[in-house]
Short mmCIF file of C-alpha atoms in Angstrom, two decimals:
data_model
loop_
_atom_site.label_atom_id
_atom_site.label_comp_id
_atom_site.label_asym_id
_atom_site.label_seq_id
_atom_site.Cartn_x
_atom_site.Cartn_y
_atom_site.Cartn_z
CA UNK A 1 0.00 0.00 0.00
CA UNK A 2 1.15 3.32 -1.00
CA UNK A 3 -0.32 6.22 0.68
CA UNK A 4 -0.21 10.12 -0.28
CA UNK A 5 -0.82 12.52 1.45
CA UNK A 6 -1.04 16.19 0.39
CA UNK A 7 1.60 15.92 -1.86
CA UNK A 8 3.03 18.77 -4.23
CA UNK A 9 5.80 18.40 -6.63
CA UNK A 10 6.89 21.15 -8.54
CA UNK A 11 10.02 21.74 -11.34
CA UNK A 12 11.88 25.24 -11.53
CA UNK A 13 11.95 25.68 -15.51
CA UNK A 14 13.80 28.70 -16.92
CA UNK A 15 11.40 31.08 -14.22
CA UNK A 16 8.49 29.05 -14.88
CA UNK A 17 6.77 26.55 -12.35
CA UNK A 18 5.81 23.54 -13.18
CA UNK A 19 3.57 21.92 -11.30
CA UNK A 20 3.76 17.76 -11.02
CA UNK A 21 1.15 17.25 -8.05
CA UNK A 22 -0.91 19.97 -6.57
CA UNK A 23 -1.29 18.90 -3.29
CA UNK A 24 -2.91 15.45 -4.44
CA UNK A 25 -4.16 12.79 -1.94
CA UNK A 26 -4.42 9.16 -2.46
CA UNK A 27 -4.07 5.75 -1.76
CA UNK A 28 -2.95 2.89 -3.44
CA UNK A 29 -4.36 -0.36 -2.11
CA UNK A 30 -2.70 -3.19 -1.84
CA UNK A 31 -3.95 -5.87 -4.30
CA UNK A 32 -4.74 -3.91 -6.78
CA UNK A 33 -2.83 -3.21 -9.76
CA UNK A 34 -3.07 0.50 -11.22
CA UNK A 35 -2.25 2.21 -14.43
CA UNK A 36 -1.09 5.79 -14.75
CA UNK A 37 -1.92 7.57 -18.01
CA UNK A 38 -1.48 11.02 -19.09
CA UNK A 39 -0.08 13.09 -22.16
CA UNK A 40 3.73 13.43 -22.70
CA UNK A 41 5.15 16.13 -19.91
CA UNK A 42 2.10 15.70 -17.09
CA UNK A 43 4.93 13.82 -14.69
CA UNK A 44 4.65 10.13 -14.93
CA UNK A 45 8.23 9.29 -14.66
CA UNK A 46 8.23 11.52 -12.04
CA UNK A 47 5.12 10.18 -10.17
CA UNK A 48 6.40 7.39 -10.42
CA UNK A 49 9.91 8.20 -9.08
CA UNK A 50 8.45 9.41 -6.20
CA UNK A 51 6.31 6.23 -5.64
CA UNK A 52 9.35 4.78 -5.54
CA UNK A 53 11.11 6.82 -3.26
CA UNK A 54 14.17 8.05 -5.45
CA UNK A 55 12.86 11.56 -5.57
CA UNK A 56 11.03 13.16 -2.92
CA UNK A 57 7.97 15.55 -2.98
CA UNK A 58 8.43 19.10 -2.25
CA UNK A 59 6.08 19.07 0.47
CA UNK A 60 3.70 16.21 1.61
CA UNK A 61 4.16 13.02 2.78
CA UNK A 62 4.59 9.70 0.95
CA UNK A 63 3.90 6.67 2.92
CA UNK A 64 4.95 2.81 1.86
CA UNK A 65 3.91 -0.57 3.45
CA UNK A 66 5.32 -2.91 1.29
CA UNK A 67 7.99 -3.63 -0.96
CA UNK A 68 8.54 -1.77 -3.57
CA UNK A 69 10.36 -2.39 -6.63
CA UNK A 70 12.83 0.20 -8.33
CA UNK A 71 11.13 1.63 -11.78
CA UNK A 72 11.95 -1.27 -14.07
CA UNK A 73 12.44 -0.05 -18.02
CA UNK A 74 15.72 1.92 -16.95
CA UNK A 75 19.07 0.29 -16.91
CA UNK A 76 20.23 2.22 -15.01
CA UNK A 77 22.25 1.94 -11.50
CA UNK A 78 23.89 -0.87 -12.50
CA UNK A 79 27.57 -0.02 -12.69
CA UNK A 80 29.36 -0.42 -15.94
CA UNK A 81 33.12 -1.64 -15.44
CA UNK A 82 31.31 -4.43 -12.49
CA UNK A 83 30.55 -7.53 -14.06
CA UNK A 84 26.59 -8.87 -14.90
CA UNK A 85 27.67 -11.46 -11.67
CA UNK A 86 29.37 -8.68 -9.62
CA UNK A 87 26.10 -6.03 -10.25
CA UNK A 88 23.37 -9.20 -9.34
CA UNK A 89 25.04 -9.89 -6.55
CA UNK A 90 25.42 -5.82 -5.30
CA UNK A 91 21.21 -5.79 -5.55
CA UNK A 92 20.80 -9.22 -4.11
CA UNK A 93 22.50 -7.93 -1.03
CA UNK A 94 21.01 -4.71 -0.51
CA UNK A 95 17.90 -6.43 -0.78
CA UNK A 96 19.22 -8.99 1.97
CA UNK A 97 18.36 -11.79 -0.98
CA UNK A 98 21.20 -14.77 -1.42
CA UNK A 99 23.73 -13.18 -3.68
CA UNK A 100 24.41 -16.84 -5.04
CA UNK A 101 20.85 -17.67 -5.99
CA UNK A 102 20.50 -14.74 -7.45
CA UNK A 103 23.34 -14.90 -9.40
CA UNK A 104 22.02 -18.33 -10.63
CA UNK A 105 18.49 -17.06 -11.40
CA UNK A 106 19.65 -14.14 -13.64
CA UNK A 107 22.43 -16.76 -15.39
CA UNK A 108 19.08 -18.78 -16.10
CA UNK A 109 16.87 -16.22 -16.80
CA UNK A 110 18.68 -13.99 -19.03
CA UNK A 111 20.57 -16.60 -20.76
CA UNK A 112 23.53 -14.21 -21.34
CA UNK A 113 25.99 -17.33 -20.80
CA UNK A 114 29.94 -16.56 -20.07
CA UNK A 115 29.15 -12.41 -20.44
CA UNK A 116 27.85 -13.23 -16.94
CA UNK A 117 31.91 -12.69 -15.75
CA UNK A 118 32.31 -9.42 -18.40
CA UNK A 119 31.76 -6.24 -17.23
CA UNK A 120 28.16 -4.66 -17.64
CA UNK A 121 29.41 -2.23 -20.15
CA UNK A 122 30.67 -4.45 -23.15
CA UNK A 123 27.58 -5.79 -22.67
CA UNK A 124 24.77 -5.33 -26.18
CA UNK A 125 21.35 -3.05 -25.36
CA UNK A 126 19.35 -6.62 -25.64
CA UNK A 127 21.63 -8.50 -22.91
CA UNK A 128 21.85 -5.26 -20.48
CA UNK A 129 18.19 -5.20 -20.46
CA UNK A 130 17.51 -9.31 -20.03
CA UNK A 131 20.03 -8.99 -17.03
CA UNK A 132 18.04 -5.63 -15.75
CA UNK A 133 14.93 -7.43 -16.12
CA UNK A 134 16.15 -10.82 -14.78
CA UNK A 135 17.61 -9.08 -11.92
CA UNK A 136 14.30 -7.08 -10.93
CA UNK A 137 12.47 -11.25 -11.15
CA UNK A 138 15.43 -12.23 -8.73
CA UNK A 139 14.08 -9.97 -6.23
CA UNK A 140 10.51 -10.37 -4.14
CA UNK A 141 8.57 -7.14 -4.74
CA UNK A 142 4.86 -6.92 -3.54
CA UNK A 143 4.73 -4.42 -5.99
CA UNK A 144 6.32 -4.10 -8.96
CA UNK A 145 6.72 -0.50 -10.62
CA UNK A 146 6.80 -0.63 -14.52
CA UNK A 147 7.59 2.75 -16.28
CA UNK A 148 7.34 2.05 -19.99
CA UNK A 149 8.52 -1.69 -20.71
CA UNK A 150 9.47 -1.50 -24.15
CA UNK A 151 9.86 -5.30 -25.35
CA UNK A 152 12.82 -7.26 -24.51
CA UNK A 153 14.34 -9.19 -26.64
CA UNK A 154 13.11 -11.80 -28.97
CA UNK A 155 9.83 -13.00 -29.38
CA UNK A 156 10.51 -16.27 -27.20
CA UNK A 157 12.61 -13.62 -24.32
CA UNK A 158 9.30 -11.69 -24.45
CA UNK A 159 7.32 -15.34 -24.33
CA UNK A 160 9.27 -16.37 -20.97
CA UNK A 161 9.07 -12.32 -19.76
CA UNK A 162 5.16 -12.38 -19.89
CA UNK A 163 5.07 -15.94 -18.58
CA UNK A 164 7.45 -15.18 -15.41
CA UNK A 165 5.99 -11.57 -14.53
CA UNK A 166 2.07 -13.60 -14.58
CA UNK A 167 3.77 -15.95 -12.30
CA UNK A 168 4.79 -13.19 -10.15
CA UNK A 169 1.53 -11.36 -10.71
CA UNK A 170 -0.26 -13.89 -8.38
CA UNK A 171 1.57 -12.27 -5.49
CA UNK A 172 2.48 -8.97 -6.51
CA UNK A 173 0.74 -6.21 -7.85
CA UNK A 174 1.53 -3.81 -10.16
CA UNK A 175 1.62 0.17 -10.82
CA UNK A 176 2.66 0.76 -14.41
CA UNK A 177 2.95 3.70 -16.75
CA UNK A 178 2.26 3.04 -20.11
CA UNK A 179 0.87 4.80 -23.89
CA UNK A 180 0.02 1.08 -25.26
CA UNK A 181 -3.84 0.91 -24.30
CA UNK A 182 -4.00 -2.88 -24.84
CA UNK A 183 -0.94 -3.46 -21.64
CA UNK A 184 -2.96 -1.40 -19.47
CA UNK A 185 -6.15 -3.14 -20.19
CA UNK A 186 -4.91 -6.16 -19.70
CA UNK A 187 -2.43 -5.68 -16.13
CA UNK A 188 -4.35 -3.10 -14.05
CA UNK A 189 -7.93 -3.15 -12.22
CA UNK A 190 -7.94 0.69 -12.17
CA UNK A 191 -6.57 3.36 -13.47
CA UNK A 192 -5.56 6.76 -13.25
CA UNK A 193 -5.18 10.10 -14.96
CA UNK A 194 -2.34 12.75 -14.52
CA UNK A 195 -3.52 15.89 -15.73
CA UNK A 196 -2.85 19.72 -14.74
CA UNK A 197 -1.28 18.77 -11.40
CA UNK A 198 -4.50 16.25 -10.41
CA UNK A 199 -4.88 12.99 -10.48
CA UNK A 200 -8.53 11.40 -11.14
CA UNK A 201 -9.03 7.79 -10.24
CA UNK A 202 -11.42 5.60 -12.34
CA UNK A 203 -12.44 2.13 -11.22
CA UNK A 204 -12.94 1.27 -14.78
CA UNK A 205 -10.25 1.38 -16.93
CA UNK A 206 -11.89 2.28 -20.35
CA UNK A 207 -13.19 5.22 -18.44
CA UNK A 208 -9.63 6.12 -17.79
CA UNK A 209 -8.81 5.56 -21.46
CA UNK A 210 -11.64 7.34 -22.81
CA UNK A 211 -10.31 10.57 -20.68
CA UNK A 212 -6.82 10.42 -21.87
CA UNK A 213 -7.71 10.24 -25.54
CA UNK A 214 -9.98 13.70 -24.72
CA UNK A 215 -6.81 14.91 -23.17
CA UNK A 216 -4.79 13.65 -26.08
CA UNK A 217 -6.75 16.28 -28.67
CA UNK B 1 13.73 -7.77 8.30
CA UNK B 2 14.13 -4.88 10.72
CA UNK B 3 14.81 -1.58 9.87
CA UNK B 4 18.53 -1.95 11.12
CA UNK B 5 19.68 -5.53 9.96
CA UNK B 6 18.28 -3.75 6.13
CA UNK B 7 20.65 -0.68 6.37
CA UNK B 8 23.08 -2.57 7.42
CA UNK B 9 22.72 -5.03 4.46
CA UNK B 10 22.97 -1.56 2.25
CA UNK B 11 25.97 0.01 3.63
CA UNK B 12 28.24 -3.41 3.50
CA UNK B 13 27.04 -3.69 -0.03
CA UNK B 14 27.90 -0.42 -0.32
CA UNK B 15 31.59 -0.47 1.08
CA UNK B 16 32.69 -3.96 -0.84
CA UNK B 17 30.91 -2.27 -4.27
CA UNK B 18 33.13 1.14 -3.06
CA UNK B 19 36.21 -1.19 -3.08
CA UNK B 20 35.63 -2.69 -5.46
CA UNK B 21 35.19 0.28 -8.33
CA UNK B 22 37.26 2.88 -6.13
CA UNK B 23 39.84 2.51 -9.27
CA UNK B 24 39.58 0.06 -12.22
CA UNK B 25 37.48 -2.77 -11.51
CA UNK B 26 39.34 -5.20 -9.33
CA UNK B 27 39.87 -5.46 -5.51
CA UNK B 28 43.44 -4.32 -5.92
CA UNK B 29 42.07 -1.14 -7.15
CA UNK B 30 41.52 -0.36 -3.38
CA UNK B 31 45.18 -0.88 -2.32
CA UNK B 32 45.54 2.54 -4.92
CA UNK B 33 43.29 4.50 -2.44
CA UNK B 34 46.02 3.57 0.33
CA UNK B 35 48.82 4.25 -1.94
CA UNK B 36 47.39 7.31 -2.67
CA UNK B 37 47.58 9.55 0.76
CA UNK B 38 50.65 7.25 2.25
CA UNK B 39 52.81 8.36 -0.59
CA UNK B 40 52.09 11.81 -0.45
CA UNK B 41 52.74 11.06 3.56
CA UNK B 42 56.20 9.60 2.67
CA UNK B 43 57.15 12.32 0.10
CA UNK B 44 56.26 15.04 2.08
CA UNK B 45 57.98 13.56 5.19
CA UNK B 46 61.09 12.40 3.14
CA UNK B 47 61.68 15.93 1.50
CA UNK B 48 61.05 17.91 4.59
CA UNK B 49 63.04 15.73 6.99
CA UNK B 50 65.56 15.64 4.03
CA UNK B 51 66.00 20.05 4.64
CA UNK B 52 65.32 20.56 8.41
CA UNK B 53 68.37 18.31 9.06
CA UNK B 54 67.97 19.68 12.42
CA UNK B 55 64.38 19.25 14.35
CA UNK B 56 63.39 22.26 16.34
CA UNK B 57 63.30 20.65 19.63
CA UNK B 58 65.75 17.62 19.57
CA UNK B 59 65.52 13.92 18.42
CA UNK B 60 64.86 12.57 15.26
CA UNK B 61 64.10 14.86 12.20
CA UNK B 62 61.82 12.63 10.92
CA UNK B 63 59.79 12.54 14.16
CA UNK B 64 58.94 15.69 13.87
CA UNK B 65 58.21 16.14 10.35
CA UNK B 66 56.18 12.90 10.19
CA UNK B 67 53.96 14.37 13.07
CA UNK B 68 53.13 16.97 11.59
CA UNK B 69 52.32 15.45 8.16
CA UNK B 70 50.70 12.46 9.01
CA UNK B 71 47.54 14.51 10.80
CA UNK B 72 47.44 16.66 7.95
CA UNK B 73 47.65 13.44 5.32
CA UNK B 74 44.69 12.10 7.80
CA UNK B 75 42.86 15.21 8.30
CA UNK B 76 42.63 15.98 4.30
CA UNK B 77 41.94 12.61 2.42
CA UNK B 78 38.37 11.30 4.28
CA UNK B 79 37.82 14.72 4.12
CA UNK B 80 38.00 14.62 0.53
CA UNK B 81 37.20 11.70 -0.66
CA UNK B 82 33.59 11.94 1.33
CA UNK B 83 33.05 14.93 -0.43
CA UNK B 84 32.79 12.94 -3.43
CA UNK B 85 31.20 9.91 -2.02
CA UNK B 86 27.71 11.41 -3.87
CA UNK B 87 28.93 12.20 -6.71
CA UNK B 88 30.53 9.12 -7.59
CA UNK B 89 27.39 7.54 -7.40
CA UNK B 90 24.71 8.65 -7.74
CA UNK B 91 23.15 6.31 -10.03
CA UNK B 92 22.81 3.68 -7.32
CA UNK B 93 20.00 6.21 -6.09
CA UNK B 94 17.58 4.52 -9.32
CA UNK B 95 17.74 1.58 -5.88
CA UNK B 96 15.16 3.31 -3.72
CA UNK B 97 16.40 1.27 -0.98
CA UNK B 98 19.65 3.25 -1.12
CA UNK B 99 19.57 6.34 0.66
CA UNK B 100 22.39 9.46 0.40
CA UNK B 101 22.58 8.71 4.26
CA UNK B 102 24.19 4.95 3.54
CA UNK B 103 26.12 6.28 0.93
CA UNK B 104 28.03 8.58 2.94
CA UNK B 105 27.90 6.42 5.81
CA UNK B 106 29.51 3.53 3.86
CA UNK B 107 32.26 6.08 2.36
CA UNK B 108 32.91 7.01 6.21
CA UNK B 109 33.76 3.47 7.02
CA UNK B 110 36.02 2.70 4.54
CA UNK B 111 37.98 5.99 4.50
CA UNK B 112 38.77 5.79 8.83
CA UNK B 113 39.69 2.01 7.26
CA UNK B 114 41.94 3.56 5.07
CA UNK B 115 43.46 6.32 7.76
CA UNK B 116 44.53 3.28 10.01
CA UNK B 117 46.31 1.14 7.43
CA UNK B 118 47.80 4.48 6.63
CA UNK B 119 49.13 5.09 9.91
CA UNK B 120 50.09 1.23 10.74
CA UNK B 121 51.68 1.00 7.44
CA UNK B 122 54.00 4.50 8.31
CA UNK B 123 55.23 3.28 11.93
CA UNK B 124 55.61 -0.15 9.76
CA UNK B 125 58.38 1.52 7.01
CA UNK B 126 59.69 3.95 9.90
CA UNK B 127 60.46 0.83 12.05
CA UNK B 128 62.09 -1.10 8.82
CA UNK B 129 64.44 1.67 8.10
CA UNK B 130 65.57 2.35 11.45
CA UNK B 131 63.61 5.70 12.87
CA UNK B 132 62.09 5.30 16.18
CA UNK B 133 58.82 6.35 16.48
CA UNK B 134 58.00 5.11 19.42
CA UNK B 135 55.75 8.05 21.71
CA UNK B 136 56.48 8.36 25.22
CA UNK B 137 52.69 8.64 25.36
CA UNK B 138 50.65 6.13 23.36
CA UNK B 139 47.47 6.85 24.75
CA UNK B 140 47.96 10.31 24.10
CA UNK B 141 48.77 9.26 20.23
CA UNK B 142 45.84 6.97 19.76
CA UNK B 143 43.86 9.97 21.21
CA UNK B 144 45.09 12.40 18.91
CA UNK B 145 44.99 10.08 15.42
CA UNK B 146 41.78 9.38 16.44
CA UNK B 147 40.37 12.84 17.10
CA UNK B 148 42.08 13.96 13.90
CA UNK B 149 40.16 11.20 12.00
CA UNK B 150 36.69 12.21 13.57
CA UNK B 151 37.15 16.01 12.58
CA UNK B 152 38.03 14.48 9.06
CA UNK B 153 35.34 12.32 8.49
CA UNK B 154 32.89 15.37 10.52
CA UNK B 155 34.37 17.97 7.50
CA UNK B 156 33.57 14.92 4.59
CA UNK B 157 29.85 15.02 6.36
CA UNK B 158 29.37 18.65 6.25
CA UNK B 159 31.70 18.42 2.10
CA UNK B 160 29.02 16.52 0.98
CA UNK B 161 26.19 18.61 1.97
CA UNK B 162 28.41 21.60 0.79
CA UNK B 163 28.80 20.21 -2.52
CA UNK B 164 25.23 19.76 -3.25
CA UNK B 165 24.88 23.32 -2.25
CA UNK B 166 27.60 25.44 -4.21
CA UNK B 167 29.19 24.09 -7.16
CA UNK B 168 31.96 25.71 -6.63
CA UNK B 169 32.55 23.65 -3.64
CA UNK B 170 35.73 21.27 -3.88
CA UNK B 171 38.02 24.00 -4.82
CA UNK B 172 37.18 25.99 -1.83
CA UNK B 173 37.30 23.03 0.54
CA UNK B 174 40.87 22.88 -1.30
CA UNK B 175 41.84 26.38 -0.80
CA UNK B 176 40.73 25.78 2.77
CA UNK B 177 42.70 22.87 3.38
CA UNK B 178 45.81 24.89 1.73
CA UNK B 179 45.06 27.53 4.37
CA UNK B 180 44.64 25.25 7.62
CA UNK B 181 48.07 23.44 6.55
CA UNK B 182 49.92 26.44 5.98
CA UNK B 183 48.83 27.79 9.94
CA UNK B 184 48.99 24.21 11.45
CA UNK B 185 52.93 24.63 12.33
CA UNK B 186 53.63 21.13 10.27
CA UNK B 187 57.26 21.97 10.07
CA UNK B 188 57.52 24.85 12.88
CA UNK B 189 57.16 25.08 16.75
CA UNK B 190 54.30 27.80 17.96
CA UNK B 191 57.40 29.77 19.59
CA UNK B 192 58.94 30.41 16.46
CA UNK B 193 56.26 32.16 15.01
CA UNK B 194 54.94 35.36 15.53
CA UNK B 195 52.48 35.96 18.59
CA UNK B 196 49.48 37.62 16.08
CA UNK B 197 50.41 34.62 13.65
CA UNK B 198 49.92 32.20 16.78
CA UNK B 199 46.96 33.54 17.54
CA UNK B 200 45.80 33.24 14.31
CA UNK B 201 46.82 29.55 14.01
CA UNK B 202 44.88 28.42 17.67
CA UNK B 203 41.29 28.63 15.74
CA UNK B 204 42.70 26.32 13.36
CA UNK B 205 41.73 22.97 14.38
CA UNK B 206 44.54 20.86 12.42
CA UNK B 207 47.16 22.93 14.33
CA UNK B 208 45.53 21.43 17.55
CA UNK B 209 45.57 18.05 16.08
CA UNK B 210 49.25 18.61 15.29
CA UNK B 211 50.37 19.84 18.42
CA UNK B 212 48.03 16.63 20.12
CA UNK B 213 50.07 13.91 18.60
CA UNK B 214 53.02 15.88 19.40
CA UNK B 215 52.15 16.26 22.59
CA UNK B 216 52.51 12.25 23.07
CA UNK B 217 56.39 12.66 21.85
CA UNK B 218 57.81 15.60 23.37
CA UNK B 219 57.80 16.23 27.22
CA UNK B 220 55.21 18.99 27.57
CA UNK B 221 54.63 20.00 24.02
CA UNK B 222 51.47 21.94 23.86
CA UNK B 223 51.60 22.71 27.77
CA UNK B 224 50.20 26.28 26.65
CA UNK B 225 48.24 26.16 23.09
CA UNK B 226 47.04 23.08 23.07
CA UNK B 227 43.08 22.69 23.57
CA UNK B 228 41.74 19.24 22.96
CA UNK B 229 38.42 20.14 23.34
CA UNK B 230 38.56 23.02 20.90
CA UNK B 231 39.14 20.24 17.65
CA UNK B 232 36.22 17.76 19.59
CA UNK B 233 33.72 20.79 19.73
CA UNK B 234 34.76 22.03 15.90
CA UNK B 235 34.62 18.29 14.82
CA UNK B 236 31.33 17.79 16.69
CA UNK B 237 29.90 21.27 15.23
CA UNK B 238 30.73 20.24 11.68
CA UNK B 239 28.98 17.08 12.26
CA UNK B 240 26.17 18.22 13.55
CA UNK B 241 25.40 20.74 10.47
CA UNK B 242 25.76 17.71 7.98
CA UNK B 243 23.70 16.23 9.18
CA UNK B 244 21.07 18.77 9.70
CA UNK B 245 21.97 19.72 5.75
CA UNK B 246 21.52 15.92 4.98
CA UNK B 247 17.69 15.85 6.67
CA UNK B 248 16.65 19.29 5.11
CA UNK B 249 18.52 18.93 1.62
CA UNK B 250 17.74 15.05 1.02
CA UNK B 251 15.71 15.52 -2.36
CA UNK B 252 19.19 17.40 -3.49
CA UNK B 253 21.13 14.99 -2.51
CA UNK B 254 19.34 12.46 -4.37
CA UNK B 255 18.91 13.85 -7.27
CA UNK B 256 21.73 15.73 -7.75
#
């Protein structure tokens, strides 16, 4: 469960404010999965950042009771000149996970082979992001946060993706940011909009959608 | 898991990843951040002791040139290097379990690590080549290496806070350090200075430090001057505004 509570976000731009979350309060429940839409610029990424807990509101509160995953879709964090077995076994152990079964879940997950032992940067964009997203399966999140999962790999990588993450779906939930319609339909419950600074909550989903588009004129 | 056993998890992560990456990509790479401060230690200390042939107040030349140096060497390196404990990584921050707090935490451990191999491995080469470093005090020098370390790591604290703040940060810190080693009497006494000089030099807190370890190898050395409490309350003050800078400043921290 995520709660917020009167929480405002703002950016400094060139003299002009702009405003993320105008002192917005809400609550996501746990076991429910929600999707956040809005046009490019209303603060997704950044929502989401600070569901997270990597950026902090300007004023507000954000509370968490549960774990939360990092935003999965960046790369990022991992260190390049560490090897793919040296940067599993870094997360594993912040997390307080085994770093050795960790290590052996990514090896089978992301089927990367001997680049396991190279370091993370001579690594190509399709094995960096099966070892990002094998790493963020090696970990137990109760709730998973997704900001724009482009596909992975091949169409049998993206088979085994979809087939894990439903496995994981059983116990987890899921808050995800997305523009593909058909992902949000099919992974969250609910849904809501970012727009001017509020956030509207819809219990239906097509409801949701059929906002956004207006917005999207 | 509790609160505790989880940051603890973090900041040992933390220090083997800082080993680890400190320079190439090998453990050894963390034997260059002791070779790094002990050789400027031995140059300094070889040059200087090389030109005073003759120490101000008796004994070994080398004595008193290496206590002088060594709580300047120990006094500017944590300092340092926590000042850019942030900067070096800040991507680990896309880990919301990471927190600026264990980052500079993590850096602190490893770099009063670092100080102490430092000093063991300087009484280690000054015993193989024959200079006796042995204090008539050694309580008095663990006291005084160990005070100098605290005020160290209490500047990195209140460096990285400072950083985040001015950008123009690291060269003053610099330009600071330049000016507290120049009034710290490294390679003079306090009597052979002027008395609005020495006046000058007794708010400096690394001339205290000096004069400390000093104090545990020459019969009463720092008698007058010396004020131990005077580098715990500036260590202690420093301290204390980091971490009031890390609480009220923690989005800038994170995100840079």
């Amino acid at each position: 469960m995520i709660i917020l509570d009167d929480v405002f976000k703002y950016f400094r731009l060139r003299g002009s404010v702009k405003v993320i979350l105008d002192h917005v309060s809400m609550t996501f429940r746990a076991g429910t999965s929600y999707g956040i839409l809005g046009i490019n610029g209303a603060g997704k990424s950044t929502t989401m950042r600070m569901l997270a807990g990597t950026e902090l509101p300007n004023a507000g509160k954000i509370s968490r009771s549960a774990r939360i995953s990092w935003p999965l879709g960046f790369a990022g964090g991992l260190h390049p000149a560490m090897t793919g077995r040296e940067n599993v076994q870094f997360v594993a152990r912040i997390y307080g996970h085994n770093p050795r079964a960790a290590v052996e879940f990514v090896e089978d997950f992301a089927e990367i082979g001997a680049y396991i032992d190279e370091p993370y940067r001579t690594y190509s964009s399709g094995m960096a992001q099966r070892l990002a997203f094998g790493l963020s399966m090696a970990i137990d999140f109760e709730c998973y946060l997704i900001d724009e999962v482009t596909a992975v790999g091949d169409a049998r990588f993206q088979a085994r993706c979809n087939e894990e993450f439903a496995k994981r779906r059983e116990r987890a939930d899921v808050i995800m940011v997305s523009h593909s319609m058909e992902t949000i339909r099919s992974y969250c419950s609910r849904a809501v909009v970012l727009a001017h600074g509020m956030t509207h909550e819809f219990s239906n989903v097509d409801d949701a959608i059929e906002l956004y588009k207006k917005l999207n004129l | 898991m509790t609160p505790i056993q989880s940051r603890t998890n973090v900041v040992l992560a933390l220090i083997l990843r800082d080993m680890r990456t400190r320079f190439g990509r090998s453990h050894l790479g963390y034997l260059v951040a002791i070779a790094w401060p002990f050789s400027h230690l031995l140059t300094l200390i070889s040059i200087m002791a090389f030109v005073n042939r003759l120490a101000p107040i008796g004994g070994d030349p080398a004595v008193f040139v290496s206590t002088g140096v060594l709580p300047y060497i120990l006094c500017l390196y944590p300092a340092r290097m926590m000042g850019l404990a942030l900067e070096s990584s800040r991507a680990l921050f896309l880990f919301p379990i990471i927190t600026p707090f264990d980052v500079i935490v993590s850096r602190a451990i490893i770099e009063f690590m670092t100080a102490f191999i430092v000093v063991i491995l300087l009484f280690t080469v000054a015993g193989a080549i024959g200079v006796d470093m042995t204090p008539i005090d050694a309580s008095t020098l663990a006291s005084g290496l160990l005070a100098t370390i605290y005020l160290s790591l209490a500047m990195g604290f209140l460096n990285v806070v400072m950083v985040s703040i001015f950008r123009m940060w690291h060269i003053t810190f610099i330009i600071i350090m330049i000016v507290m080693y120049m009034s710290a009497g490294v390679f003079v006494v306090p009597s052979a200075v002027s008395s609005e000089f020495r006046e000058f030099m007794w708010f400096n807190p690394l001339f205290h430090c000096v004069e400390w370890i000093r104090s545990a190898y020459y019969e009463g050395y720092g008698d007058e001057l010396l004020s131990e409490s005077y580098v715990m309350w500036v260590a202690t003050a420093c301290l204390l505004v980091g971490l009031l800078g890390e609480r009220f400043l923690r989005g800038k921290l994170l995100s840079g």
